XYZ file of C-alpha atoms in Angstrom:
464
model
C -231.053 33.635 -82.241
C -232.897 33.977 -78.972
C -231.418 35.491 -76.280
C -230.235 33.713 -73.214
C -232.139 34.724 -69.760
C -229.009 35.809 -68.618
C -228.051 38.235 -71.438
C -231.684 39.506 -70.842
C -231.346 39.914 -66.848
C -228.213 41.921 -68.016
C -229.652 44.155 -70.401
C -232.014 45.164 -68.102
C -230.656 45.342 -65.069
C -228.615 48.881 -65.068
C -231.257 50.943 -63.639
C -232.459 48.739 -61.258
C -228.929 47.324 -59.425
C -230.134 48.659 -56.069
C -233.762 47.387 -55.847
C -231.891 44.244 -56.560
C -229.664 44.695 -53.780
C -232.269 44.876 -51.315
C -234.156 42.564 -52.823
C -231.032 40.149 -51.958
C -230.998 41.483 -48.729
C -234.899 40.991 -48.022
C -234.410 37.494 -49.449
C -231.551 36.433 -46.780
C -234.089 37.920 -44.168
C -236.703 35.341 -45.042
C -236.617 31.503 -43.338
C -234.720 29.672 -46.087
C -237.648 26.895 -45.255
C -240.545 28.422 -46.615
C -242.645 27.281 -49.079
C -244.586 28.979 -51.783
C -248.494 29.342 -51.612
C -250.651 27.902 -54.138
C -251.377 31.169 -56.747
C -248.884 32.971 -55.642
C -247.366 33.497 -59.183
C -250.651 34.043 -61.156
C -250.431 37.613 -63.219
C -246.794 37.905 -62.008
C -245.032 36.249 -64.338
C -243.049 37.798 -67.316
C -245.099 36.319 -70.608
C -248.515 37.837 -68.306
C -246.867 41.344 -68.028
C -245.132 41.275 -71.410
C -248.650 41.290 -72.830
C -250.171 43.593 -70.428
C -247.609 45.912 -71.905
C -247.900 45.341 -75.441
C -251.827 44.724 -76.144
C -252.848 47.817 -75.989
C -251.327 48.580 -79.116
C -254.894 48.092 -80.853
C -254.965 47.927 -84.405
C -251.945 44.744 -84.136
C -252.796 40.934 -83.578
C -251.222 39.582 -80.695
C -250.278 36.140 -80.947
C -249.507 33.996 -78.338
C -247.070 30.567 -79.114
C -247.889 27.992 -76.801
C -250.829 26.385 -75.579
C -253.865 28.230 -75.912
C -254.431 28.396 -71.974
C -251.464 30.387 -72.091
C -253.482 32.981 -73.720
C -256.794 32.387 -71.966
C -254.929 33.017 -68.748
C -254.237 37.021 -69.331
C -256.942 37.551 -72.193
C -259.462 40.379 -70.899
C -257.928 40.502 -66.999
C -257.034 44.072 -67.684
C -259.594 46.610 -69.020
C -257.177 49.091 -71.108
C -259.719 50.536 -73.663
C -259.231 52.189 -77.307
C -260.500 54.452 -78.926
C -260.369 53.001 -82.320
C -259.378 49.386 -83.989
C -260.804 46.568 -81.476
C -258.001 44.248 -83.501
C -256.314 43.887 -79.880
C -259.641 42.374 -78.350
C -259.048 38.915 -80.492
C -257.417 35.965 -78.849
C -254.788 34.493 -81.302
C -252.785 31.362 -80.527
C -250.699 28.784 -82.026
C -252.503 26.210 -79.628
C -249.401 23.996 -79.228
C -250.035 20.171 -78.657
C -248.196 17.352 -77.664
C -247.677 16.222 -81.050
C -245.546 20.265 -81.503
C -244.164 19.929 -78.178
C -242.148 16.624 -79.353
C -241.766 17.679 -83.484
C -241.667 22.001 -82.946
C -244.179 23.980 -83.715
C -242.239 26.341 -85.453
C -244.200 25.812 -88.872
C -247.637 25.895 -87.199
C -246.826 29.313 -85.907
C -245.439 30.173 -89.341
C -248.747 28.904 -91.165
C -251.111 30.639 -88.213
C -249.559 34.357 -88.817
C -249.869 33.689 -92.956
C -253.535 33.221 -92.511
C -254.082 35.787 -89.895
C -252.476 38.074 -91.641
C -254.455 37.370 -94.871
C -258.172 37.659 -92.678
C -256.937 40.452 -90.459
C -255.011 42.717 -92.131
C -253.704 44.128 -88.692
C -250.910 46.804 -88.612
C -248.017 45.098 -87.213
C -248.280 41.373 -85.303
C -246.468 40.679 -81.659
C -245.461 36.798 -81.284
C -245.301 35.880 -77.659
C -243.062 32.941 -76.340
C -244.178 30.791 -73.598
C -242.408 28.369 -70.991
C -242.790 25.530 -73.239
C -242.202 26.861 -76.998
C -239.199 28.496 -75.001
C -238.012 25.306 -73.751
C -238.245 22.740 -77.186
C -236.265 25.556 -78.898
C -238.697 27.354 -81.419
C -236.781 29.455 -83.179
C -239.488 32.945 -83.367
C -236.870 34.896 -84.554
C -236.763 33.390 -87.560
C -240.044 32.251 -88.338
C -241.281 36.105 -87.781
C -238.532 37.522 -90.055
C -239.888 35.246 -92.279
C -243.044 36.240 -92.238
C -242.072 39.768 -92.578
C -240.233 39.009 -95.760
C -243.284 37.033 -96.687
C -246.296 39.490 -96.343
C -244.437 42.970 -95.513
C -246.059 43.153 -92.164
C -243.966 43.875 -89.723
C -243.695 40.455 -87.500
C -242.025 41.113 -83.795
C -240.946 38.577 -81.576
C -241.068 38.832 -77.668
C -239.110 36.314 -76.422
C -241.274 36.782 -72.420
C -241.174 32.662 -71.611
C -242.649 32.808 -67.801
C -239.616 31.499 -66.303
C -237.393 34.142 -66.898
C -238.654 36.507 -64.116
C -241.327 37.860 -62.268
C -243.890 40.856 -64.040
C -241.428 43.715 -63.843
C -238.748 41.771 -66.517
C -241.755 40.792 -68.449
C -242.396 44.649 -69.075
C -239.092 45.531 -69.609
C -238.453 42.443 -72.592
C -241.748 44.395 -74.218
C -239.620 47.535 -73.891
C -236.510 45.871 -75.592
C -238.736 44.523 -78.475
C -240.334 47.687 -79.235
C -236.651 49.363 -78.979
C -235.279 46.748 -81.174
C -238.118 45.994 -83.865
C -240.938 49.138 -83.712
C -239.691 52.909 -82.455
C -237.534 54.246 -84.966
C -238.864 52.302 -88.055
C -241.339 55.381 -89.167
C -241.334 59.100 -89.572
C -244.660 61.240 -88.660
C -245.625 63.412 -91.062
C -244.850 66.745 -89.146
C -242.991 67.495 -85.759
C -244.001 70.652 -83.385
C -241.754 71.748 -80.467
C -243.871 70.375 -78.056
C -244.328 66.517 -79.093
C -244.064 64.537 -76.179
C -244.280 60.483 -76.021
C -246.417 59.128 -72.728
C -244.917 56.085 -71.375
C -246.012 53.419 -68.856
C -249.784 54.022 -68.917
C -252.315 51.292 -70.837
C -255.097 52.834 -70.486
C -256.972 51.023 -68.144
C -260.773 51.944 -67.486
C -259.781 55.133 -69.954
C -257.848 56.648 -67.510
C -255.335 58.167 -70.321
C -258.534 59.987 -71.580
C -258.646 61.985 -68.529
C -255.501 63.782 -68.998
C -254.829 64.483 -72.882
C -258.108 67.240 -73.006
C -255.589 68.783 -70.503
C -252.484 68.563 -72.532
C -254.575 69.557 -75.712
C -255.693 73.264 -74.163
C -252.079 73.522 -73.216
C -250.893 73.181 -77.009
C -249.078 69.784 -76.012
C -249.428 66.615 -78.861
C -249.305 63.554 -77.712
C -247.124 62.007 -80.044
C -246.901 58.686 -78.710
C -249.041 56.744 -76.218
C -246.907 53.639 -74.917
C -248.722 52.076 -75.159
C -252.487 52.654 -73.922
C -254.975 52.980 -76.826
C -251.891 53.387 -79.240
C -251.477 52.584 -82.586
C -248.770 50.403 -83.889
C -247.325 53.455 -86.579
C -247.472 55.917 -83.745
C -244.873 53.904 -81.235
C -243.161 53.651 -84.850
C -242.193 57.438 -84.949
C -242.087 57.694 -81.054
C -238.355 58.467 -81.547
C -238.878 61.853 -82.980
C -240.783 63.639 -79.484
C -239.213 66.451 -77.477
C -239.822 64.835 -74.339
C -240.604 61.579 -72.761
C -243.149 61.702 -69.834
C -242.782 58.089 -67.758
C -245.895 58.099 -65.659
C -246.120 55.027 -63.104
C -244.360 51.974 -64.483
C -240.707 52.124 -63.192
C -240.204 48.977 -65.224
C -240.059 51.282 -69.007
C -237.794 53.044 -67.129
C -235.232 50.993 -69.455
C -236.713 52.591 -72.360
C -236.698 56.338 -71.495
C -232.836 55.806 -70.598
C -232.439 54.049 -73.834
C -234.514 56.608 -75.932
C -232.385 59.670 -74.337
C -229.152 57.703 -74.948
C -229.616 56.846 -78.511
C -232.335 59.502 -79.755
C -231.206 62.503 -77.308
C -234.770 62.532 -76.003
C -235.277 63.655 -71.666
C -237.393 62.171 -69.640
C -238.907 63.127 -66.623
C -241.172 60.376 -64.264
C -244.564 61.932 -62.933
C -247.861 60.742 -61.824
C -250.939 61.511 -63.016
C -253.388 60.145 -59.835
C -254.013 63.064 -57.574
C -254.691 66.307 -57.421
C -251.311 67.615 -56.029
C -249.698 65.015 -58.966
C -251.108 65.952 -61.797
C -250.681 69.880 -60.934
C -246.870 68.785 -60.915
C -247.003 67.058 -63.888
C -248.085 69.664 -65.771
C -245.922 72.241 -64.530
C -242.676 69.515 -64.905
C -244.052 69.161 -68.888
C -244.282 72.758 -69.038
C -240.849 73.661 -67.776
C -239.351 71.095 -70.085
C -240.806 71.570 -73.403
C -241.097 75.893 -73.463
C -240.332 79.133 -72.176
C -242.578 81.518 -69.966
C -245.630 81.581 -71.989
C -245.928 78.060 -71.640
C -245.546 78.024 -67.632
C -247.760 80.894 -67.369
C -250.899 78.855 -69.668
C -250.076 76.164 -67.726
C -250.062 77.557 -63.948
C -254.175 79.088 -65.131
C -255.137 75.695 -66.035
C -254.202 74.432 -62.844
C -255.866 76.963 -61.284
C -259.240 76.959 -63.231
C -259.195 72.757 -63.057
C -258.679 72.928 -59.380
C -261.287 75.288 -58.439
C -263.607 73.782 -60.350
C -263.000 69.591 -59.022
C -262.735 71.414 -55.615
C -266.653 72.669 -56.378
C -267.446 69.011 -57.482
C -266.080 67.556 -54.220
C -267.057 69.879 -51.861
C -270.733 67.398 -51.233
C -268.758 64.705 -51.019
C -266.424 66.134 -48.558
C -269.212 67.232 -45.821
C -270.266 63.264 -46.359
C -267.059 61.357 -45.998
C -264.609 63.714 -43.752
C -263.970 62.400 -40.606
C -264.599 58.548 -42.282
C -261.347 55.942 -40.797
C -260.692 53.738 -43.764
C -258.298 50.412 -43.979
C -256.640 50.103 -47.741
C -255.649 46.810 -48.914
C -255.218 46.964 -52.405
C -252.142 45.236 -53.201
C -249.968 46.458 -56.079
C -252.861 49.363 -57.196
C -251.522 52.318 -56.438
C -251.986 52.557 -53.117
C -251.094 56.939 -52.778
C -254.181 57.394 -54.958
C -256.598 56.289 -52.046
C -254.515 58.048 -49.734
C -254.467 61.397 -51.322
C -258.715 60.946 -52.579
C -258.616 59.934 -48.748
C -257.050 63.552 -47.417
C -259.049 65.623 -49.424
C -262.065 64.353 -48.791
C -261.183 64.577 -44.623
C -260.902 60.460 -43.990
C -258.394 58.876 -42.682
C -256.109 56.278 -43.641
C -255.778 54.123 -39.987
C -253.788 51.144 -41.595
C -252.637 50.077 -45.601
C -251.158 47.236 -47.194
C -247.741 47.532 -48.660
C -247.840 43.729 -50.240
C -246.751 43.646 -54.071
C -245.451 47.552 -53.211
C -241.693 48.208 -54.180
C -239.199 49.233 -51.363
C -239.685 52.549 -53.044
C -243.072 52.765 -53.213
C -243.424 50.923 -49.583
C -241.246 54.262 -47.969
C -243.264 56.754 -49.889
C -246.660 54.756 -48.452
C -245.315 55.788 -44.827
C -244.276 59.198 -45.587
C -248.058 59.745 -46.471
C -249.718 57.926 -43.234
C -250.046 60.144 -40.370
C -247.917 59.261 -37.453
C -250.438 56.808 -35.991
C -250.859 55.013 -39.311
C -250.421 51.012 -39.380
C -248.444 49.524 -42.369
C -249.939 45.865 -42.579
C -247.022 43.102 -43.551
C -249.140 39.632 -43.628
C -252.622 41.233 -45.089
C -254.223 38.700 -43.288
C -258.184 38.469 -42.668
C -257.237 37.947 -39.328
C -254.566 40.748 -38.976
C -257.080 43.228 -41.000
C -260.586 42.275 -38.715
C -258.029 42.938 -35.659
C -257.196 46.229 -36.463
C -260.871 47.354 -38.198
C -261.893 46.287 -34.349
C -259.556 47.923 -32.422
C -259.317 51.399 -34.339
C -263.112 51.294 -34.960
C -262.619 51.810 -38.984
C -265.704 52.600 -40.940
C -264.578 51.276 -44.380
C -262.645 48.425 -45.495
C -260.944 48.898 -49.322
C -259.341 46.236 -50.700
C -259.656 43.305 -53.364
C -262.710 40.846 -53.606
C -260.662 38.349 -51.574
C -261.322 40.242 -48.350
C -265.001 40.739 -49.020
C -266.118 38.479 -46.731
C -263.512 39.938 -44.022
C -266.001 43.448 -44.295
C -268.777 40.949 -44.348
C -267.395 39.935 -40.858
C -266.529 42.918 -39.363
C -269.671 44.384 -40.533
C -268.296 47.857 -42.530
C -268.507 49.076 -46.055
C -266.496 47.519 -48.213
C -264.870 49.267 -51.789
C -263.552 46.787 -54.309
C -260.434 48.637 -55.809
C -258.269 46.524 -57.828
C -255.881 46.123 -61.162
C -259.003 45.019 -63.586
C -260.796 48.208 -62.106
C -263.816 49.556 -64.415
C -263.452 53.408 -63.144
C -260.664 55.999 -64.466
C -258.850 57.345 -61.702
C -256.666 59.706 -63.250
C -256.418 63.123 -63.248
C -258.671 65.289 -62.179
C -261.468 63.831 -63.143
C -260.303 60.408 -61.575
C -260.352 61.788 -57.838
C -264.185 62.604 -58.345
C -264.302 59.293 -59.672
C -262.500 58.386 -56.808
C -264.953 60.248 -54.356
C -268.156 58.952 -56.199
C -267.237 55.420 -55.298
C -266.615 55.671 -51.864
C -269.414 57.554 -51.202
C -271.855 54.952 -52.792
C -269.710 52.263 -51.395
C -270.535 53.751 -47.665
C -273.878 54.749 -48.065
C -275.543 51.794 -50.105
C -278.516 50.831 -48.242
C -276.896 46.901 -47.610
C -274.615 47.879 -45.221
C -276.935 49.898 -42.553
C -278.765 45.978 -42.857
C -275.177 44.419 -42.452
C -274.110 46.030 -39.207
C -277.772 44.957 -37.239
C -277.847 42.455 -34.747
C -279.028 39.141 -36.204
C -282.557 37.798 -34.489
C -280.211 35.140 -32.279
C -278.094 37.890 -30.938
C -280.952 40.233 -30.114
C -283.186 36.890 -28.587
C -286.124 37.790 -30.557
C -287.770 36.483 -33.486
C -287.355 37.295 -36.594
C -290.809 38.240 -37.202
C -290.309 41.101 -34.428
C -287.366 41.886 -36.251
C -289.366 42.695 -39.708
């Protein structure tokens, strides 16, 4: 039986009672007349984020039960990579119709897993509901328990219809099915004392590949990677590591607690983008899992990867220092410029908080300096009066505000959620530094910030 919205919101909801709170109180705050923007809800909705969640698990099929531009809409938007099965990479839908909508396409779903299970073979396969197969009542409970009776593969429903909530619910309902259906069905073949599950990263440009070499000279296994470039039997036996490691999304944080409460497993919530963050990561790991030895390996890695990324970025640094900067990058983690920002001797003259949680918002601020500008509308407008009046040099933001550089005549870096560069680790800040100093120095812009012919009163033969 499918669980009510309401049952959900209350499942979910005990770690997060206070961002609700003043969410309730932001809410009263706002004119109860105003109206929403066209787009506003695209990639924010739960069914988006339930999938962004759960497709990187690569070697399952990923089925979506509605129409098919319910699948179209997410397919491909976010670059989380693997290092084996491309399975994940397929769109699969149930490509509900009118005709389904009025007589339940319950059976057509049933029929399209048989078949893709007999073509595929895949591992394990997620069923997604949607707003409308949500609505007429489809019943994917039952159709993927019978399935799993059927063929043996395991079948799991996510019951993420968009209407339930916005993109932090959607993640947590993928947390509940994999709780419910996957982690705990499978035993790994041997255990060491310093298995540890990584939670909350997907992979995205690779940026999970930056940081196991690290945990590998340290004698740490990875037991479970939840769920970038993961495989569906490894979330299976996720139940049986030492520690679990939450690394940016506070909506798993539901899991961890759930994991400790019913498998006795700690968790500890790090970062992994910047220098200063993934030093404390490390050393948090360390003090968690083992005794002195452990510390000790771990404080000389630290010091050997930090000397050397310090070599690496000292050209960049006598390039870039002194650079003002205006970030406007939405719900990208916004502490990453910053910090890539400070050690490279730029400054951070105004930033975006919108998309940001209250949390993240107040940890923004502590890292401005004192004269730093936190932007609230993120208009064109609001940004090209501030690049004029605090003479910024670089503009770093989303393609939408392209032509807003374009205007004001600066640089412009395109940092966003479907970025193609890993950014984590130590590794990521040079990737980091690399992009902002071709970004600044590409021949275009020196072109850019000249005086056209009609502002100069020449021709533009003199000009050439």
């Amino acid at each position: 039986m499918n669980p009510t919205p309401g049952k959900t919101n209350d499942s979910l909801s005990d770690s997060n009672s206070e961002d609700a709170r003043q969410q309730q109180i932001q809410k009263k705050k706002k004119s109860s007349t105003q109206l929403p923007q066209p787009g506003t809800t695209q990639g924010s909705c739960a069914f988006d984020s339930a999938m962004i969640t759960l497709v990187p698990i690569t070697d399952a099929a990923h089925v979506v039960h509605g129409p098919s531009g319910c699948a179209a809409s997410i397919w491909g938007s976010y670059s989380s990579l693997s290092s084996g099965s491309m399975l994940y990479k397929i769109r699969f839908s149930s490509d509900i119709d009118e005709n389904d909508i009025i007589f339940g396409g319950a059976k057509k779903l049933y029929k399209g897993i048989l078949e893709l299970q007999r073509r595929y073979k895949p591992a394990a396969v997620f069923v997604y509901s949607t707003c409308i197969t949500a609505l007429i009542g489809d019943d994917i409970e039952g159709v993927c328990k019978d399935a799993t009776e059927k063929t043996g593969i395991p079948t799991i429903p996510v019951h993420c219809p968009g209407f339930i909530g916005n993109q932090n619910l959607g993640n947590r309902v993928a947390g509940e099915a994999m709780l419910s259906h996957v982690i705990g069905t499978a035993e790994p073949d041997t255990t060491t004392p310093y298995d540890i599950n990584l939670i909350g990263e997907y992979n995205i440009a690779g940026a999970i590949w930056n940081v196991l070499p690290l945990l590998e000279k340290l004698g740490i296994r990875v037991l479970a990677k939840i769920t970038g470039d993961a495989i569906y039997k490894e979330v299976c036996y996720a139940h049986r590591a030492k520690l679990n490691v939450l690394l940016s999304s506070k909506a798993l944080i539901n899991m961890a607690k759930s994991m400790e409460k019913k498998y006795g497993i700690p968790y500890i919530e790090e970062s992994i983008y910047g220098i200063e963050s993934i030093n404390q990561c490390l050393r948090n790991i360390a003090a968690k899992l083992g005794g002195s030895d452990l510390q000790e390996q771990t404080e000389k890695l630290i010091v050997e990867e930090t000397a050397a990324i310090n070599e690496k970025l000292a050209l960049y640094i006598t390039q870039l220092q002194g650079k003002r900067v205006l970030l406007s990058v939405g719900s990208f983690k916004s502490w990453l410029i910053i910090f890539a920002a400070r050690k490279l001797g730029m400054e951070v003259i105004a930033i975006s908080t919108n998309n940001n949680t209250e949390e993240d918002r107040i940890r923004v601020k502590t890292l401005l300096d004192q004269d730093g500008i936190i932007l609230e509308q993120n208009s064109p407008q609001e940004i090209l009066q501030i690049i004029n009046a605090n003479q910024a040099d670089m503009l770093i933001a989303d393609k939408h505000h392209q032509d807003t550089s374009l205007t004001a005549r600066i640089p412009f870096l395109d940092v966003n959620q479907e970025r193609n560069h890993a950014y984590a680790g130590y590794m990521g800040i040079l990737e980091v530094a690399r992009e902002l100093y071709a970004a600044f120095y590409t021949p275009v812009w020196e072109q850019v910030s000249q005086p056209a012919p009609w502002e100069t009163g020449n021709s533009p033969e003199e000009n050439i």
